[in-house]
Coordinates of C-alpha atoms in Angstrom, one line a residue:
X23 CA 177.9 75.0 -6.0
X24 CA 175.2 73.8 -3.5
X25 CA 172.5 75.8 -2.1
X26 CA 172.5 76.0 1.7
X27 CA 170.1 73.1 3.3
X28 CA 169.9 70.6 5.6
X29 CA 169.9 66.6 5.3
X30 CA 166.6 64.7 6.2
X31 CA 166.2 61.2 6.9
X32 CA 164.2 59.2 4.4
X33 CA 163.8 55.7 4.9
X34 CA 167.3 55.4 5.7
X35 CA 168.5 57.3 3.2
X36 CA 170.0 60.8 3.5
X37 CA 168.1 63.4 1.3
X38 CA 169.6 66.9 0.6
X39 CA 166.6 70.0 1.2
X40 CA 166.7 73.3 0.3
X41 CA 164.2 75.5 1.5
X42 CA 164.0 79.2 1.8
X43 CA 161.3 82.4 1.7
X44 CA 158.4 83.1 4.4
X45 CA 156.7 79.8 5.5
X46 CA 153.5 81.6 5.5
X47 CA 151.5 80.2 2.3
X48 CA 151.7 76.5 0.3
X49 CA 155.1 75.7 -0.2
X50 CA 156.4 75.2 -3.0
X51 CA 158.4 72.0 -3.9
X52 CA 160.9 71.7 -6.7
X53 CA 161.8 68.5 -8.3
X54 CA 164.8 68.2 -10.9
X55 CA 165.6 66.0 -13.6
X56 CA 168.1 63.2 -14.5
X57 CA 171.7 64.0 -13.3
X58 CA 171.3 67.8 -12.0
X59 CA 170.0 68.0 -8.5
X60 CA 168.3 71.0 -7.0
X61 CA 171.2 73.4 -8.2
X62 CA 169.4 73.4 -11.6
X63 CA 166.3 75.5 -10.3
X64 CA 169.5 78.1 -8.7
X65 CA 167.7 80.8 -10.9
X66 CA 164.5 80.6 -10.2
X67 CA 163.6 79.6 -6.7
X68 CA 165.5 83.3 -5.2
X69 CA 162.6 85.2 -7.6
X70 CA 160.1 83.2 -6.1
X71 CA 161.5 83.6 -2.4
X72 CA 161.8 86.8 -2.6
X73 CA 158.4 87.4 -3.8
X74 CA 156.8 85.7 -0.6
X75 CA 156.6 82.0 -1.6
X76 CA 158.0 79.2 0.4
X77 CA 160.0 77.4 -2.0
X78 CA 161.6 74.0 -1.1
X79 CA 164.4 71.9 -3.3
X80 CA 165.0 68.6 -2.7
X81 CA 167.7 65.9 -4.5
X82 CA 166.6 62.5 -5.4
X83 CA 168.8 59.8 -4.2
X84 CA 171.9 59.4 -6.5
X85 CA 172.2 63.0 -7.5
X86 CA 173.4 66.5 -5.7
X87 CA 173.9 66.2 -2.4
X88 CA 171.7 63.6 -1.4
X89 CA 173.1 59.7 -0.6
X90 CA 174.0 57.0 -3.3
X91 CA 172.3 53.9 -2.2
X92 CA 173.2 51.1 -4.0
X93 CA 170.5 49.7 -6.5
X94 CA 169.7 46.8 -4.2
X95 CA 169.0 49.0 -1.5
X96 CA 167.3 52.1 -3.7
X97 CA 165.2 50.8 -6.7
X98 CA 166.1 54.3 -8.9
X99 CA 162.2 53.9 -11.0
X100 CA 159.2 55.2 -10.6
X101 CA 158.0 53.8 -7.4
X102 CA 161.2 54.5 -5.2
X103 CA 161.4 58.4 -6.7
X104 CA 157.5 58.7 -5.7
X105 CA 158.3 57.2 -2.3
X106 CA 161.2 59.9 -1.4
X107 CA 159.1 63.1 -3.0
X108 CA 156.1 62.3 -0.6
X109 CA 158.4 61.0 1.5
X110 CA 160.1 65.2 1.7
X111 CA 156.6 66.0 2.3
X112 CA 155.9 64.1 5.5
X113 CA 159.7 64.9 6.5
X114 CA 158.8 68.4 6.2
X115 CA 155.1 67.8 7.8
X116 CA 153.6 69.4 4.4
X117 CA 149.9 68.5 3.9
X118 CA 149.7 70.1 0.4
X119 CA 151.8 71.5 -2.1
X120 CA 152.2 72.9 -5.1
X121 CA 154.8 70.7 -7.1
X122 CA 157.3 71.5 -10.0
X123 CA 159.2 68.9 -11.7
X124 CA 161.1 69.1 -14.8
X125 CA 162.2 66.0 -17.2
X126 CA 162.8 63.1 -14.8
X127 CA 161.4 65.1 -11.3
X128 CA 157.9 66.4 -13.5
X129 CA 157.2 62.3 -14.5
X130 CA 157.5 61.1 -11.1
X131 CA 155.4 64.1 -9.8
X132 CA 152.8 63.3 -12.5
X133 CA 152.8 60.0 -10.9
X134 CA 152.6 61.1 -7.3
X135 CA 149.7 63.2 -8.4
X136 CA 147.8 61.0 -10.1
X137 CA 148.4 58.5 -7.0
X138 CA 148.2 61.0 -3.9
X139 CA 146.1 63.9 -5.2
X140 CA 145.2 65.2 -1.4
X141 CA 148.5 66.0 -1.3
X142 CA 149.0 68.2 -4.0
X143 CA 147.7 72.1 -4.5
X144 CA 148.9 72.4 -7.9
X145 CA 151.4 70.7 -10.3
X146 CA 153.6 72.3 -13.1
X147 CA 155.3 69.6 -15.4
X148 CA 158.0 71.3 -17.2
X149 CA 159.4 69.4 -20.3
X150 CA 158.0 66.0 -18.4
X151 CA 158.9 62.5 -18.9
X152 CA 156.6 60.5 -20.2
X153 CA 156.2 59.3 -23.2
X154 CA 158.7 57.2 -25.1
X155 CA 161.2 58.9 -26.8
X156 CA 164.3 58.0 -29.1
X157 CA 167.3 56.8 -28.0
X158 CA 170.5 56.9 -29.8
X159 CA 172.2 53.7 -30.5
X160 CA 175.3 54.0 -27.7
X161 CA 172.5 54.9 -25.2
X162 CA 170.6 51.0 -26.2
X163 CA 174.5 49.5 -25.5
X164 CA 174.8 51.0 -22.2
X165 CA 171.5 49.3 -21.0
X166 CA 172.2 45.8 -22.2
X167 CA 172.1 42.9 -19.9
X168 CA 175.5 42.5 -18.2
X169 CA 177.7 44.8 -20.1
X170 CA 175.7 47.8 -19.7
X171 CA 176.6 49.3 -16.6
X172 CA 180.3 48.3 -16.9
X173 CA 180.6 50.1 -20.3
X174 CA 178.7 52.7 -18.2
X175 CA 181.1 53.0 -16.0
X176 CA 184.1 52.8 -18.4
X177 CA 183.0 55.2 -20.4
X178 CA 181.5 58.2 -17.7
X179 CA 183.4 60.9 -18.3
X180 CA 183.6 64.8 -18.5
X181 CA 183.3 64.2 -22.4
X182 CA 180.3 62.3 -22.2
X183 CA 178.9 64.8 -20.3
X184 CA 179.7 67.8 -22.1
X185 CA 178.4 65.6 -25.2
X186 CA 174.5 64.8 -23.6
X187 CA 174.1 68.4 -21.9
X188 CA 174.6 69.9 -25.4
X189 CA 171.8 68.1 -26.6
X190 CA 169.9 69.4 -23.4
X191 CA 170.2 73.0 -24.1
X192 CA 169.5 75.0 -27.1
X193 CA 172.5 77.2 -26.6
X194 CA 175.9 75.2 -25.8
X195 CA 177.5 77.7 -24.1
X196 CA 175.7 77.2 -20.9
X197 CA 177.8 73.6 -21.0
X198 CA 180.6 75.5 -19.2
X199 CA 183.9 74.0 -17.8
X200 CA 182.3 74.3 -14.3
X201 CA 178.8 73.2 -14.5
X202 CA 180.5 70.0 -16.0
X203 CA 182.7 69.7 -13.2
X204 CA 180.0 70.2 -10.7
X205 CA 178.1 67.2 -12.5
X206 CA 181.4 65.0 -12.7
X207 CA 182.2 65.3 -9.0
X208 CA 178.8 64.2 -8.1
X209 CA 178.6 61.3 -10.7
X210 CA 182.1 60.4 -9.1
X211 CA 181.3 60.3 -5.7
X212 CA 181.2 56.4 -4.5
X213 CA 178.0 54.5 -5.5
X214 CA 177.1 57.9 -7.9
X215 CA 177.5 55.6 -11.3
X216 CA 175.6 52.8 -10.1
X217 CA 172.6 55.1 -9.4
X218 CA 173.3 57.0 -12.8
X219 CA 172.8 53.7 -14.7
X220 CA 169.9 52.3 -12.5
X221 CA 167.9 55.7 -12.8
X222 CA 168.9 55.4 -17.0
X223 CA 166.4 52.2 -17.3
X224 CA 163.4 54.3 -15.6
X225 CA 163.9 57.0 -17.7
X226 CA 163.7 54.7 -21.4
X227 CA 160.8 53.0 -19.7
X228 CA 158.3 55.3 -17.9
X229 CA 154.9 53.5 -19.4
X230 CA 153.9 53.9 -15.4
X231 CA 153.7 57.6 -15.9
X232 CA 152.3 57.3 -19.1
X233 CA 149.7 55.1 -17.8
X234 CA 149.2 57.4 -14.9
X235 CA 148.7 60.9 -16.1
X236 CA 144.9 60.6 -16.9
X237 CA 144.1 60.0 -13.5
X238 CA 145.9 63.3 -12.3
X239 CA 142.6 66.0 -11.2
X240 CA 145.3 68.2 -9.8
X241 CA 145.5 71.9 -11.6
X242 CA 148.3 71.1 -13.5
X243 CA 150.2 73.4 -16.2
X244 CA 152.1 71.9 -18.8
X245 CA 155.8 74.4 -19.8
X246 CA 157.4 72.8 -22.7
X247 CA 161.2 74.3 -24.3
X248 CA 159.9 75.3 -28.2
X249 CA 163.3 73.8 -29.4
X250 CA 163.4 70.7 -27.1
X251 CA 165.5 67.8 -28.9
X252 CA 165.2 65.0 -26.1
X253 CA 161.4 65.4 -25.5
X254 CA 159.4 67.2 -28.6
X255 CA 157.5 69.9 -27.6
X256 CA 154.6 68.6 -29.6
X257 CA 154.1 66.6 -26.8
X258 CA 152.7 69.6 -24.6
X259 CA 149.6 69.3 -26.3
X260 CA 149.3 66.0 -26.5
X261 CA 149.9 65.8 -22.6
X262 CA 147.7 68.6 -22.2
X263 CA 144.5 66.4 -23.7
X264 CA 145.3 63.5 -20.9
X265 CA 144.6 65.7 -17.8
X266 CA 141.3 67.2 -17.1
X267 CA 141.6 71.1 -17.2
X268 CA 145.4 71.0 -18.3
X269 CA 146.9 74.0 -19.9
X270 CA 149.9 74.2 -21.9
X271 CA 152.7 76.8 -22.1
X272 CA 155.1 77.1 -25.1
X273 CA 158.5 78.8 -23.8
X274 CA 160.3 80.1 -27.2
X275 CA 164.3 80.4 -28.1
X276 CA 164.3 77.2 -25.6
X277 CA 165.3 73.7 -25.3
X278 CA 165.1 70.8 -22.6
X279 CA 166.2 72.8 -19.1
X280 CA 163.4 75.9 -19.3
X281 CA 164.8 77.1 -15.4
X282 CA 167.8 77.1 -16.9
X283 CA 168.1 78.4 -20.3
X284 CA 164.9 81.3 -19.7
X285 CA 165.1 81.4 -16.4
X286 CA 162.8 84.6 -16.3
X287 CA 160.2 83.5 -18.4
X288 CA 159.6 80.5 -16.3
X289 CA 159.3 82.4 -13.2
X290 CA 156.7 85.0 -14.9
X291 CA 154.7 82.1 -15.9
X292 CA 154.8 79.9 -12.1
X293 CA 153.6 83.5 -10.9
X294 CA 150.3 83.9 -12.9
X295 CA 149.6 79.8 -12.5
X296 CA 150.2 80.3 -8.8
X297 CA 147.8 83.4 -9.0
X298 CA 145.5 81.3 -10.7
X299 CA 144.5 79.1 -7.8
X300 CA 141.8 81.5 -6.4
X301 CA 140.3 82.3 -9.6
X302 CA 137.3 80.7 -10.4
X303 CA 138.2 78.5 -13.7
X304 CA 142.3 78.9 -12.5
X305 CA 142.6 79.7 -16.0
X306 CA 146.0 80.0 -17.8
X307 CA 146.5 82.8 -20.5

């Protein structure tokens, strides 16, 4: 369960990268959410590549097929993930890109666009990590000083993954045994649990993203699953109001992961937005 690709060396960390489609357009770079890796984009990449787009999906450190360096060597925070995203662009010699991010990857992409606007042609933030969200009590315990990491390691299981992803998706049948096996195998690789736990610290304190979004000037589309149980879809309008010229689109009958739950709708939304760059007002209906 992996798309074909190669490893890029970015600051001494091997980053998995898939690329397909002709290289004659501005590349579209996809940045995934927590735990899932590039495989979460598997339903939207082929139709876009077949339509003539240059599509790229990579794995952040700690996920998918990328390295899992110890937290002492890689921060697993906003600044580290932004450096990785920009490092992917540099390694592939991409001057400007269209970036599509989901959840954590969308938060990273928003922050990167705020800091390095000259590298972004367009930006799509799907159910992005921006604002502080409610955590269950057990998550707070897992982040407790000293004991949190040990508890995380002790409680990590296929059952825990299944429980979490049934919150992510509107349709629980998407949490198939094959998908849980995929996630657990990668979580269990050397360094995987430590990386996942360190990344949780960023997820619960995304203030750097929240403070940075007002500086985004890239043409931005915000896409949100109507029934997202992690980040309320009402936040789409709040975020759109904070980014100059941004538009928001709601995907009906969808949870937190539109690219997996409603891929046809996401491809249609992306296709329309990508075409809008050539229109005077970059309008999105």
